[in-house]
Amino acid sequence: MASASDAQKTWNLENQVTQVDDATIYAFDEAEQEAIYQKRPWREDVNFFKSVRMSAVAMIKIVMHAKSGGEIEVMGLMQGKVTADGTFIIMDAFPLPVEGTETRVNAGAGANEFMVTFTEACERIGKPENVCGWYHSHPGYGCWLSGIDVQTQMTYQQHQEPFLAVVIDPKRTCASGKVDIGAFRTYPAGHTPADEGPGEYQSIPIDKIEDFGVHCKQYYSVPIEIFKNSLDNTLLELLWNKYWIDTLSSSPLLHNRAYCNQMIQDCVQKMDQIDTASVSQSRFRMVMHEPKKRKEENPLNKVAIDASKNAGEQIQGLASQVLKFSLFHARSPCNCRPAAPPQPPAAPVPMET
């Protein structure tokens, strides 16, 4: 099982999974949680929540659920607790019976009834963590909140605080090997956030750029840290021992070819929409020594980043295929002695008369 152990170590390193103490992470003080709920510090500070700590097993459950949806968005809820210093601790996640589409997903009456039943069952078995967030998938178009997502999260924050929104992209996760996940909190209606300058560039498909740009100032991102404890270690080892052969035998190039083609088409469409006049103006500014636009505002630079990311993922998949071929199909060296050269045939012996 050395290969399974190596695969698990690689996954831990790529997703920066940290080890925590069981007593620290499982401790649940109901009085402390009630005091935080009564004080409601998030009303005084709209950026009160500054970090998220998520169980590795909870994250894998979210990834598996999102992957099972294919091109359709899926939705689920998360259980955990909050701390007085503004941290969400996500301990578990469970899917909701929601029928989504390729562009949106919402919880209906059936999903809300399922959520209440599930929560009551958790209380009966002594699971004290509260529902503290929801997650849904964006297959192939990144981790951000659309207009519908913003309205959903605002509703949750008005009636079920504290509440967190998590978005996961199963296609980019499979393409890169690293879980593409993001956590978000929305601002109150009418709030204008401070201008923090250009953030990290995010690759958004051309048909989603308008929706992303209209609502990107209505929420903020919360960094996620993945942790595991002794129970998570046991569950992860069982999973890796069962599925590592399937992972080893799969081909990223074949598995992600549809997503790769989609990204190439998106880059071509973005190139077609680039205004050649604006590119000429930027060259004129360089000649006249005028202040040029920031690098983040250059449309050609954005397309180059998208193309470079796609090429890197393809190179990673190709390198994986070459490595597998050299391990399992190349001839192994032989320690045997070299065979003796063939002897010439013996001359015929004349017959006696």
mmCIF file with all atom_site columns, C-alpha atoms in Angstrom, residues 170-297:
data_model
loop_
_atom_site.group_PDB
_atom_site.id
_atom_site.type_symbol
_atom_site.label_atom_id
_atom_site.label_alt_id
_atom_site.label_comp_id
_atom_site.label_asym_id
_atom_site.label_entity_id
_atom_site.label_seq_id
_atom_site.pdbx_PDB_ins_code
_atom_site.Cartn_x
_atom_site.Cartn_y
_atom_site.Cartn_z
_atom_site.occupancy
_atom_site.B_iso_or_equiv
_atom_site.pdbx_formal_charge
_atom_site.auth_seq_id
_atom_site.auth_comp_id
_atom_site.auth_asym_id
_atom_site.auth_atom_id
_atom_site.pdbx_PDB_model_num
ATOM 1   C CA . PRO A 1 170 ? -15.301 19.994 -9.718  1.00 0.00 ? 170 PRO A CA 1
ATOM 2   C CA . LYS A 1 171 ? -13.990 20.322 -13.290 1.00 0.00 ? 171 LYS A CA 1
ATOM 3   C CA . ARG A 1 172 ? -11.053 22.547 -12.376 1.00 0.00 ? 172 ARG A CA 1
ATOM 4   C CA . THR A 1 173 ? -10.390 20.320 -9.391  1.00 0.00 ? 173 THR A CA 1
ATOM 5   C CA . CYS A 1 174 ? -10.033 17.260 -11.653 1.00 0.00 ? 174 CYS A CA 1
ATOM 6   C CA . ALA A 1 175 ? -7.959  19.205 -14.198 1.00 0.00 ? 175 ALA A CA 1
ATOM 7   C CA . SER A 1 176 ? -5.415  20.624 -11.744 1.00 0.00 ? 176 SER A CA 1
ATOM 8   C CA . GLY A 1 177 ? -5.368  17.927 -9.042  1.00 0.00 ? 177 GLY A CA 1
ATOM 9   C CA . LYS A 1 178 ? -5.903  20.598 -6.380  1.00 0.00 ? 178 LYS A CA 1
ATOM 10  C CA . VAL A 1 179 ? -9.331  21.282 -4.903  1.00 0.00 ? 179 VAL A CA 1
ATOM 11  C CA . ASP A 1 180 ? -10.694 24.525 -6.390  1.00 0.00 ? 180 ASP A CA 1
ATOM 12  C CA . ILE A 1 181 ? -12.847 25.864 -3.564  1.00 0.00 ? 181 ILE A CA 1
ATOM 13  C CA . GLY A 1 182 ? -13.784 29.275 -2.167  1.00 0.00 ? 182 GLY A CA 1
ATOM 14  C CA . ALA A 1 183 ? -15.695 30.653 0.824   1.00 0.00 ? 183 ALA A CA 1
ATOM 15  C CA . PHE A 1 184 ? -17.646 33.924 0.816   1.00 0.00 ? 184 PHE A CA 1
ATOM 16  C CA . ARG A 1 185 ? -19.698 36.315 2.945   1.00 0.00 ? 185 ARG A CA 1
ATOM 17  C CA . THR A 1 186 ? -22.014 38.988 1.542   1.00 0.00 ? 186 THR A CA 1
ATOM 18  C CA . TYR A 1 187 ? -22.173 42.609 2.659   1.00 0.00 ? 187 TYR A CA 1
ATOM 19  C CA . PRO A 1 188 ? -25.412 44.112 3.988   1.00 0.00 ? 188 PRO A CA 1
ATOM 20  C CA . ALA A 1 189 ? -27.656 45.810 1.444   1.00 0.00 ? 189 ALA A CA 1
ATOM 21  C CA . GLY A 1 190 ? -26.430 49.320 0.702   1.00 0.00 ? 190 GLY A CA 1
ATOM 22  C CA . HIS A 1 191 ? -22.927 48.744 2.098   1.00 0.00 ? 191 HIS A CA 1
ATOM 23  C CA . THR A 1 192 ? -20.054 50.064 -0.009  1.00 0.00 ? 192 THR A CA 1
ATOM 24  C CA . PRO A 1 193 ? -16.790 48.209 0.643   1.00 0.00 ? 193 PRO A CA 1
ATOM 25  C CA . ALA A 1 194 ? -13.493 50.049 0.735   1.00 0.00 ? 194 ALA A CA 1
ATOM 26  C CA . ASP A 1 195 ? -11.511 50.066 -2.497  1.00 0.00 ? 195 ASP A CA 1
ATOM 27  C CA . GLU A 1 196 ? -8.737  47.537 -1.941  1.00 0.00 ? 196 GLU A CA 1
ATOM 28  C CA . GLY A 1 197 ? -7.302  47.802 -5.433  1.00 0.00 ? 197 GLY A CA 1
ATOM 29  C CA . PRO A 1 198 ? -7.131  44.992 -7.971  1.00 0.00 ? 198 PRO A CA 1
ATOM 30  C CA . GLY A 1 199 ? -7.279  41.544 -6.438  1.00 0.00 ? 199 GLY A CA 1
ATOM 31  C CA . GLU A 1 200 ? -5.883  38.292 -7.712  1.00 0.00 ? 200 GLU A CA 1
ATOM 32  C CA . TYR A 1 201 ? -6.948  37.600 -11.282 1.00 0.00 ? 201 TYR A CA 1
ATOM 33  C CA . GLN A 1 202 ? -9.581  34.889 -11.636 1.00 0.00 ? 202 GLN A CA 1
ATOM 34  C CA . SER A 1 203 ? -10.291 33.069 -14.854 1.00 0.00 ? 203 SER A CA 1
ATOM 35  C CA . ILE A 1 204 ? -13.979 33.532 -15.705 1.00 0.00 ? 204 ILE A CA 1
ATOM 36  C CA . PRO A 1 205 ? -15.642 32.157 -18.883 1.00 0.00 ? 205 PRO A CA 1
ATOM 37  C CA . ILE A 1 206 ? -16.700 34.866 -21.297 1.00 0.00 ? 206 ILE A CA 1
ATOM 38  C CA . ASP A 1 207 ? -20.410 34.131 -20.880 1.00 0.00 ? 207 ASP A CA 1
ATOM 39  C CA . LYS A 1 208 ? -20.116 34.616 -17.086 1.00 0.00 ? 208 LYS A CA 1
ATOM 40  C CA . ILE A 1 209 ? -17.969 37.752 -16.973 1.00 0.00 ? 209 ILE A CA 1
ATOM 41  C CA . GLU A 1 210 ? -20.894 40.183 -16.889 1.00 0.00 ? 210 GLU A CA 1
ATOM 42  C CA . ASP A 1 211 ? -22.618 38.370 -14.003 1.00 0.00 ? 211 ASP A CA 1
ATOM 43  C CA . PHE A 1 212 ? -19.313 38.222 -12.115 1.00 0.00 ? 212 PHE A CA 1
ATOM 44  C CA . GLY A 1 213 ? -18.495 41.907 -12.617 1.00 0.00 ? 213 GLY A CA 1
ATOM 45  C CA . VAL A 1 214 ? -21.915 43.221 -11.596 1.00 0.00 ? 214 VAL A CA 1
ATOM 46  C CA . HIS A 1 215 ? -21.954 41.491 -8.204  1.00 0.00 ? 215 HIS A CA 1
ATOM 47  C CA . CYS A 1 216 ? -18.260 41.111 -7.272  1.00 0.00 ? 216 CYS A CA 1
ATOM 48  C CA . LYS A 1 217 ? -18.413 44.090 -4.857  1.00 0.00 ? 217 LYS A CA 1
ATOM 49  C CA . GLN A 1 218 ? -21.358 42.683 -2.892  1.00 0.00 ? 218 GLN A CA 1
ATOM 50  C CA . TYR A 1 219 ? -19.335 39.995 -1.091  1.00 0.00 ? 219 TYR A CA 1
ATOM 51  C CA . TYR A 1 220 ? -15.821 39.215 0.080   1.00 0.00 ? 220 TYR A CA 1
ATOM 52  C CA . SER A 1 221 ? -13.716 36.080 0.053   1.00 0.00 ? 221 SER A CA 1
ATOM 53  C CA . VAL A 1 222 ? -12.739 34.239 3.244   1.00 0.00 ? 222 VAL A CA 1
ATOM 54  C CA . PRO A 1 223 ? -9.545  32.131 3.125   1.00 0.00 ? 223 PRO A CA 1
ATOM 55  C CA . ILE A 1 224 ? -9.951  28.394 3.771   1.00 0.00 ? 224 ILE A CA 1
ATOM 56  C CA . GLU A 1 225 ? -7.581  26.178 5.762   1.00 0.00 ? 225 GLU A CA 1
ATOM 57  C CA . ILE A 1 226 ? -7.998  22.394 5.542   1.00 0.00 ? 226 ILE A CA 1
ATOM 58  C CA . PHE A 1 227 ? -7.335  20.325 8.661   1.00 0.00 ? 227 PHE A CA 1
ATOM 59  C CA . LYS A 1 228 ? -7.504  16.664 9.658   1.00 0.00 ? 228 LYS A CA 1
ATOM 60  C CA . ASN A 1 229 ? -7.557  14.804 12.966  1.00 0.00 ? 229 ASN A CA 1
ATOM 61  C CA . SER A 1 230 ? -7.031  11.159 13.926  1.00 0.00 ? 230 SER A CA 1
ATOM 62  C CA . LEU A 1 231 ? -10.518 10.143 12.734  1.00 0.00 ? 231 LEU A CA 1
ATOM 63  C CA . ASP A 1 232 ? -9.995  11.944 9.430   1.00 0.00 ? 232 ASP A CA 1
ATOM 64  C CA . ASN A 1 233 ? -6.668  10.113 9.025   1.00 0.00 ? 233 ASN A CA 1
ATOM 65  C CA . THR A 1 234 ? -8.388  6.742  9.409   1.00 0.00 ? 234 THR A CA 1
ATOM 66  C CA . LEU A 1 235 ? -11.151 7.595  6.946   1.00 0.00 ? 235 LEU A CA 1
ATOM 67  C CA . LEU A 1 236 ? -8.706  9.022  4.403   1.00 0.00 ? 236 LEU A CA 1
ATOM 68  C CA . GLU A 1 237 ? -6.496  5.935  4.586   1.00 0.00 ? 237 GLU A CA 1
ATOM 69  C CA . LEU A 1 238 ? -9.506  3.695  3.941   1.00 0.00 ? 238 LEU A CA 1
ATOM 70  C CA . LEU A 1 239 ? -10.530 5.825  0.968   1.00 0.00 ? 239 LEU A CA 1
ATOM 71  C CA . TRP A 1 240 ? -7.054  5.876  -0.551  1.00 0.00 ? 240 TRP A CA 1
ATOM 72  C CA . ASN A 1 241 ? -6.542  2.136  -0.059  1.00 0.00 ? 241 ASN A CA 1
ATOM 73  C CA . LYS A 1 242 ? -9.789  1.539  -1.951  1.00 0.00 ? 242 LYS A CA 1
ATOM 74  C CA . TYR A 1 243 ? -9.521  4.049  -4.802  1.00 0.00 ? 243 TYR A CA 1
ATOM 75  C CA . TRP A 1 244 ? -5.808  4.578  -5.436  1.00 0.00 ? 244 TRP A CA 1
ATOM 76  C CA . ILE A 1 245 ? -5.758  1.947  -8.213  1.00 0.00 ? 245 ILE A CA 1
ATOM 77  C CA . ASP A 1 246 ? -8.614  3.735  -10.019 1.00 0.00 ? 246 ASP A CA 1
ATOM 78  C CA . THR A 1 247 ? -6.756  7.032  -9.670  1.00 0.00 ? 247 THR A CA 1
ATOM 79  C CA . LEU A 1 248 ? -3.544  5.507  -10.972 1.00 0.00 ? 248 LEU A CA 1
ATOM 80  C CA . SER A 1 249 ? -5.246  3.928  -13.981 1.00 0.00 ? 249 SER A CA 1
ATOM 81  C CA . SER A 1 250 ? -7.186  7.061  -14.972 1.00 0.00 ? 250 SER A CA 1
ATOM 82  C CA . SER A 1 251 ? -5.898  9.486  -17.618 1.00 0.00 ? 251 SER A CA 1
ATOM 83  C CA . PRO A 1 252 ? -6.225  13.233 -16.886 1.00 0.00 ? 252 PRO A CA 1
ATOM 84  C CA . LEU A 1 253 ? -5.818  14.006 -20.597 1.00 0.00 ? 253 LEU A CA 1
ATOM 85  C CA . LEU A 1 254 ? -8.772  11.815 -21.578 1.00 0.00 ? 254 LEU A CA 1
ATOM 86  C CA . HIS A 1 255 ? -10.887 12.577 -18.521 1.00 0.00 ? 255 HIS A CA 1
ATOM 87  C CA . ASN A 1 256 ? -10.608 16.365 -18.906 1.00 0.00 ? 256 ASN A CA 1
ATOM 88  C CA . ARG A 1 257 ? -10.542 16.681 -22.704 1.00 0.00 ? 257 ARG A CA 1
ATOM 89  C CA . ALA A 1 258 ? -14.018 18.260 -22.871 1.00 0.00 ? 258 ALA A CA 1
ATOM 90  C CA . TYR A 1 259 ? -13.066 20.859 -20.245 1.00 0.00 ? 259 TYR A CA 1
ATOM 91  C CA . CYS A 1 260 ? -9.776  21.551 -22.068 1.00 0.00 ? 260 CYS A CA 1
ATOM 92  C CA . ASN A 1 261 ? -11.599 22.129 -25.360 1.00 0.00 ? 261 ASN A CA 1
ATOM 93  C CA . GLN A 1 262 ? -14.033 24.433 -23.572 1.00 0.00 ? 262 GLN A CA 1
ATOM 94  C CA . MET A 1 263 ? -11.166 26.513 -22.158 1.00 0.00 ? 263 MET A CA 1
ATOM 95  C CA . ILE A 1 264 ? -9.501  26.784 -25.581 1.00 0.00 ? 264 ILE A CA 1
ATOM 96  C CA . GLN A 1 265 ? -12.761 27.966 -27.149 1.00 0.00 ? 265 GLN A CA 1
ATOM 97  C CA . ASP A 1 266 ? -13.191 30.492 -24.348 1.00 0.00 ? 266 ASP A CA 1
ATOM 98  C CA . CYS A 1 267 ? -9.698  31.914 -24.988 1.00 0.00 ? 267 CYS A CA 1
ATOM 99  C CA . VAL A 1 268 ? -10.466 32.207 -28.712 1.00 0.00 ? 268 VAL A CA 1
ATOM 100 C CA . GLN A 1 269 ? -13.725 34.061 -27.997 1.00 0.00 ? 269 GLN A CA 1
ATOM 101 C CA . LYS A 1 270 ? -11.926 36.447 -25.647 1.00 0.00 ? 270 LYS A CA 1
ATOM 102 C CA . MET A 1 271 ? -9.290  37.112 -28.309 1.00 0.00 ? 271 MET A CA 1
ATOM 103 C CA . ASP A 1 272 ? -12.012 37.877 -30.851 1.00 0.00 ? 272 ASP A CA 1
ATOM 104 C CA . GLN A 1 273 ? -13.572 40.468 -28.534 1.00 0.00 ? 273 GLN A CA 1
ATOM 105 C CA . ILE A 1 274 ? -10.349 42.331 -27.769 1.00 0.00 ? 274 ILE A CA 1
ATOM 106 C CA . ASP A 1 275 ? -10.528 45.809 -29.231 1.00 0.00 ? 275 ASP A CA 1
ATOM 107 C CA . THR A 1 276 ? -7.546  46.290 -31.528 1.00 0.00 ? 276 THR A CA 1
ATOM 108 C CA . ALA A 1 277 ? -7.821  50.056 -31.058 1.00 0.00 ? 277 ALA A CA 1
ATOM 109 C CA . SER A 1 278 ? -7.196  49.732 -27.321 1.00 0.00 ? 278 SER A CA 1
ATOM 110 C CA . VAL A 1 279 ? -4.103  47.633 -28.004 1.00 0.00 ? 279 VAL A CA 1
ATOM 111 C CA . SER A 1 280 ? -2.833  50.277 -30.419 1.00 0.00 ? 280 SER A CA 1
ATOM 112 C CA . GLN A 1 281 ? -3.445  52.990 -27.808 1.00 0.00 ? 281 GLN A CA 1
ATOM 113 C CA . SER A 1 282 ? -1.388  51.093 -25.242 1.00 0.00 ? 282 SER A CA 1
ATOM 114 C CA . ARG A 1 283 ? 1.499   50.941 -27.733 1.00 0.00 ? 283 ARG A CA 1
ATOM 115 C CA . PHE A 1 284 ? 1.104   54.687 -28.389 1.00 0.00 ? 284 PHE A CA 1
ATOM 116 C CA . ARG A 1 285 ? 1.363   55.350 -24.636 1.00 0.00 ? 285 ARG A CA 1
ATOM 117 C CA . MET A 1 286 ? 4.628   53.410 -24.518 1.00 0.00 ? 286 MET A CA 1
ATOM 118 C CA . VAL A 1 287 ? 6.059   55.493 -27.385 1.00 0.00 ? 287 VAL A CA 1
ATOM 119 C CA . MET A 1 288 ? 4.911   58.789 -25.816 1.00 0.00 ? 288 MET A CA 1
ATOM 120 C CA . HIS A 1 289 ? 6.050   57.683 -22.327 1.00 0.00 ? 289 HIS A CA 1
ATOM 121 C CA . GLU A 1 290 ? 2.550   58.138 -20.934 1.00 0.00 ? 290 GLU A CA 1
ATOM 122 C CA . PRO A 1 291 ? 1.341   56.226 -17.873 1.00 0.00 ? 291 PRO A CA 1
ATOM 123 C CA . LYS A 1 292 ? 0.142   52.851 -19.036 1.00 0.00 ? 292 LYS A CA 1
ATOM 124 C CA . LYS A 1 293 ? -2.703  50.799 -17.639 1.00 0.00 ? 293 LYS A CA 1
ATOM 125 C CA . ARG A 1 294 ? -2.123  48.362 -14.856 1.00 0.00 ? 294 ARG A CA 1
ATOM 126 C CA . LYS A 1 295 ? -1.040  44.914 -15.938 1.00 0.00 ? 295 LYS A CA 1
ATOM 127 C CA . GLU A 1 296 ? -4.252  43.434 -14.525 1.00 0.00 ? 296 GLU A CA 1
ATOM 128 C CA . GLU A 1 297 ? -6.336  45.612 -16.901 1.00 0.00 ? 297 GLU A CA 1
#
